[in-house]
Amino acid sequence: MVFKRLRDLTTATIHEWMDQMEDPVAMLKQYMRDMEKEISKAEEAITKQKTLAQKFQMQADEARKLMAKRAGQAQLALKADEEELARQAMHGKIQYEEQVKQYEKLQAEADEQVQALMKQLSDMKERYQLLKDRKNALIARAQAAKTKENMTTTMARFDSDSIAHGFSRIEERIMELENRTEVMDKSHSFEARAVKLEHNEAVEEELKKMKESV
C-alpha cells in the first residue's frame, strides 16, 4: 500500500500538480516533502515486517523445543511401558512439528517480503535522490525565469521614447542656458574693454595737459 502511494506520487499526482501549479518552487518542495513522508512510512512498514519475521522465528524455535520435549517424553513413556502416555506425547510432538513447519513457512514469507520491500525502498530512495538533484536544477531555472519575467515586466513599463524625449528637452534647456551665458560673457567683456579704453584716453589727456603746463 505504501509503495502504491509512492508510485502514484510519481505519476498522476505530479501531473495534476503541474496543471495547477502557480508557484513551481513551492510545489517542488511540497512534492519532495510528500515523498519523504511516504519513504518514512515505507521504512516503518519494513521495520514492522522484520519484527513479524522475528516473531515467527521465535515461535518456530519455541515449537521446536516443545517438539523435542514431547519426543523425549514419548521415549521415556515407552521405556516405562506407558504406551498410552507415549502415544499422547507422540501426538503432541506431531502437533508441534506441524507448528514448526507453519512458523518456518510464515517466517520465510515474511523474510521474502522484507527483501522485496527493501529493494523497492532502495529504488525509491535512489529515485528520490535523483529527483532531489533535479529539483535543485529546476528551482534555479524557475528563479532565473522569474527574474527574466520581472525584467520583462519592468521593461514593458519603461517608456524609453518618453524618457529620451525628456532628455532631449533637458539638453535643449541646457544649451539655451549655455548660449545665454556666452552672450552675457561677451557683453561683459565688451563693456570692460570699452571702460578700459575710456580710462586710457582720460589718462592720456591728463598727461598731455600736464606736459603743456611744465
PDB file of C-alpha atoms in Angstrom, residues 109-211:
ATOM      1  CA  GLU A 109       7.382 -15.473   3.584  1.00  0.00           C
ATOM      2  CA  ALA A 110       7.943 -12.533   5.939  1.00  0.00           C
ATOM      3  CA  ASP A 111      11.683 -12.515   5.166  1.00  0.00           C
ATOM      4  CA  GLU A 112      10.905 -12.608   1.459  1.00  0.00           C
ATOM      5  CA  GLN A 113       8.525  -9.670   1.821  1.00  0.00           C
ATOM      6  CA  VAL A 114      11.154  -7.759   3.787  1.00  0.00           C
ATOM      7  CA  GLN A 115      13.687  -8.276   0.998  1.00  0.00           C
ATOM      8  CA  ALA A 116      11.181  -7.205  -1.653  1.00  0.00           C
ATOM      9  CA  LEU A 117      10.187  -4.104   0.320  1.00  0.00           C
ATOM     10  CA  MET A 118      13.815  -3.191   0.957  1.00  0.00           C
ATOM     11  CA  LYS A 119      14.553  -3.477  -2.766  1.00  0.00           C
ATOM     12  CA  GLN A 120      11.592  -1.239  -3.595  1.00  0.00           C
ATOM     13  CA  LEU A 121      12.594   1.213  -0.885  1.00  0.00           C
ATOM     14  CA  SER A 122      16.157   1.297  -2.190  1.00  0.00           C
ATOM     15  CA  ASP A 123      14.868   2.048  -5.691  1.00  0.00           C
ATOM     16  CA  MET A 124      12.591   4.756  -4.317  1.00  0.00           C
ATOM     17  CA  LYS A 125      15.413   6.384  -2.352  1.00  0.00           C
ATOM     18  CA  GLU A 126      17.591   6.342  -5.445  1.00  0.00           C
ATOM     19  CA  ARG A 127      14.782   7.933  -7.457  1.00  0.00           C
ATOM     20  CA  TYR A 128      14.222  10.436  -4.667  1.00  0.00           C
ATOM     21  CA  GLN A 129      17.897  11.445  -4.736  1.00  0.00           C
ATOM     22  CA  LEU A 130      17.789  11.885  -8.500  1.00  0.00           C
ATOM     23  CA  LEU A 131      14.648  13.999  -8.195  1.00  0.00           C
ATOM     24  CA  LYS A 132      16.237  15.966  -5.367  1.00  0.00           C
ATOM     25  CA  ASP A 133      19.209  16.832  -7.575  1.00  0.00           C
ATOM     26  CA  ARG A 134      16.844  17.643 -10.412  1.00  0.00           C
ATOM     27  CA  LYS A 135      14.725  19.745  -8.048  1.00  0.00           C
ATOM     28  CA  ASN A 136      17.704  21.994  -7.306  1.00  0.00           C
ATOM     29  CA  ALA A 137      18.288  22.498 -11.024  1.00  0.00           C
ATOM     30  CA  LEU A 138      14.587  23.171 -11.635  1.00  0.00           C
ATOM     31  CA  ILE A 139      14.456  25.679  -8.779  1.00  0.00           C
ATOM     32  CA  ALA A 140      17.439  27.512 -10.260  1.00  0.00           C
ATOM     33  CA  ARG A 141      15.709  27.568 -13.645  1.00  0.00           C
ATOM     34  CA  ALA A 142      12.434  28.724 -12.095  1.00  0.00           C
ATOM     35  CA  GLN A 143      14.192  31.545 -10.264  1.00  0.00           C
ATOM     36  CA  ALA A 144      16.001  32.581 -13.443  1.00  0.00           C
ATOM     37  CA  ALA A 145      12.719  32.530 -15.360  1.00  0.00           C
ATOM     38  CA  LYS A 146      11.058  34.602 -12.628  1.00  0.00           C
ATOM     39  CA  THR A 147      13.867  37.149 -12.751  1.00  0.00           C
ATOM     40  CA  LYS A 148      13.556  37.342 -16.526  1.00  0.00           C
ATOM     41  CA  GLU A 149       9.793  37.755 -16.218  1.00  0.00           C
ATOM     42  CA  ASN A 150      10.254  40.595 -13.724  1.00  0.00           C
ATOM     43  CA  MET A 151      12.746  42.281 -16.037  1.00  0.00           C
ATOM     44  CA  THR A 152      10.363  41.913 -18.968  1.00  0.00           C
ATOM     45  CA  THR A 153       7.543  43.431 -16.923  1.00  0.00           C
ATOM     46  CA  THR A 154       9.786  46.284 -15.837  1.00  0.00           C
ATOM     47  CA  MET A 155      10.918  46.929 -19.398  1.00  0.00           C
ATOM     48  CA  ALA A 156       7.299  46.907 -20.541  1.00  0.00           C
ATOM     49  CA  ARG A 157       6.608  49.755 -18.118  1.00  0.00           C
ATOM     50  CA  PHE A 158       9.802  51.509 -19.174  1.00  0.00           C
ATOM     51  CA  ASP A 159       8.829  54.132 -21.843  1.00  0.00           C
ATOM     52  CA  SER A 160      12.192  54.693 -23.498  1.00  0.00           C
ATOM     53  CA  ASP A 161      10.780  57.111 -26.110  1.00  0.00           C
ATOM     54  CA  SER A 162       9.257  59.312 -23.427  1.00  0.00           C
ATOM     55  CA  ILE A 163      12.458  59.329 -21.392  1.00  0.00           C
ATOM     56  CA  ALA A 164      14.546  60.062 -24.484  1.00  0.00           C
ATOM     57  CA  HIS A 165      12.230  62.966 -25.305  1.00  0.00           C
ATOM     58  CA  GLY A 166      12.622  64.244 -21.763  1.00  0.00           C
ATOM     59  CA  PHE A 167      16.402  64.068 -22.055  1.00  0.00           C
ATOM     60  CA  SER A 168      16.237  65.995 -25.330  1.00  0.00           C
ATOM     61  CA  ARG A 169      14.198  68.763 -23.702  1.00  0.00           C
ATOM     62  CA  ILE A 170      16.662  68.966 -20.824  1.00  0.00           C
ATOM     63  CA  GLU A 171      19.540  69.135 -23.284  1.00  0.00           C
ATOM     64  CA  GLU A 172      17.814  71.969 -25.155  1.00  0.00           C
ATOM     65  CA  ARG A 173      17.354  73.913 -21.919  1.00  0.00           C
ATOM     66  CA  ILE A 174      20.999  73.418 -21.040  1.00  0.00           C
ATOM     67  CA  MET A 175      22.039  74.634 -24.485  1.00  0.00           C
ATOM     68  CA  GLU A 176      19.831  77.713 -24.040  1.00  0.00           C
ATOM     69  CA  LEU A 177      21.475  78.437 -20.700  1.00  0.00           C
ATOM     70  CA  GLU A 178      24.916  77.951 -22.224  1.00  0.00           C
ATOM     71  CA  ASN A 179      24.086  80.347 -25.090  1.00  0.00           C
ATOM     72  CA  ARG A 180      22.706  82.961 -22.703  1.00  0.00           C
ATOM     73  CA  THR A 181      25.801  82.674 -20.542  1.00  0.00           C
ATOM     74  CA  GLU A 182      28.047  83.029 -23.573  1.00  0.00           C
ATOM     75  CA  VAL A 183      26.182  86.163 -24.722  1.00  0.00           C
ATOM     76  CA  MET A 184      26.394  87.631 -21.243  1.00  0.00           C
ATOM     77  CA  ASP A 185      30.110  86.872 -21.072  1.00  0.00           C
ATOM     78  CA  LYS A 186      30.692  88.596 -24.421  1.00  0.00           C
ATOM     79  CA  SER A 187      28.629  91.600 -23.348  1.00  0.00           C
ATOM     80  CA  HIS A 188      30.546  91.970 -20.110  1.00  0.00           C
ATOM     81  CA  SER A 189      33.826  91.608 -21.964  1.00  0.00           C
ATOM     82  CA  PHE A 190      32.856  94.360 -24.411  1.00  0.00           C
ATOM     83  CA  GLU A 191      31.834  96.735 -21.643  1.00  0.00           C
ATOM     84  CA  ALA A 192      35.040  96.070 -19.766  1.00  0.00           C
ATOM     85  CA  ARG A 193      37.130  96.828 -22.842  1.00  0.00           C
ATOM     86  CA  ALA A 194      35.150  99.998 -23.511  1.00  0.00           C
ATOM     87  CA  VAL A 195      35.646 101.218 -19.953  1.00  0.00           C
ATOM     88  CA  LYS A 196      39.336 100.448 -20.196  1.00  0.00           C
ATOM     89  CA  LEU A 197      39.653 102.425 -23.413  1.00  0.00           C
ATOM     90  CA  GLU A 198      37.813 105.380 -21.910  1.00  0.00           C
ATOM     91  CA  HIS A 199      40.070 105.206 -18.876  1.00  0.00           C
ATOM     92  CA  ASN A 200      43.179 105.134 -21.050  1.00  0.00           C
ATOM     93  CA  GLU A 201      42.001 108.167 -23.036  1.00  0.00           C
ATOM     94  CA  ALA A 202      41.409 110.082 -19.830  1.00  0.00           C
ATOM     95  CA  VAL A 203      44.886 109.204 -18.605  1.00  0.00           C
ATOM     96  CA  GLU A 204      46.470 110.321 -21.862  1.00  0.00           C
ATOM     97  CA  GLU A 205      44.504 113.575 -21.802  1.00  0.00           C
ATOM     98  CA  GLU A 206      45.654 114.383 -18.287  1.00  0.00           C
ATOM     99  CA  LEU A 207      49.270 113.579 -19.153  1.00  0.00           C
ATOM    100  CA  LYS A 208      49.072 115.878 -22.185  1.00  0.00           C
ATOM    101  CA  LYS A 209      47.777 118.760 -20.079  1.00  0.00           C
ATOM    102  CA  MET A 210      50.486 118.194 -17.503  1.00  0.00           C
ATOM    103  CA  LYS A 211      53.204 118.297 -20.161  1.00  0.00           C
TER     104      LYS A 211
END
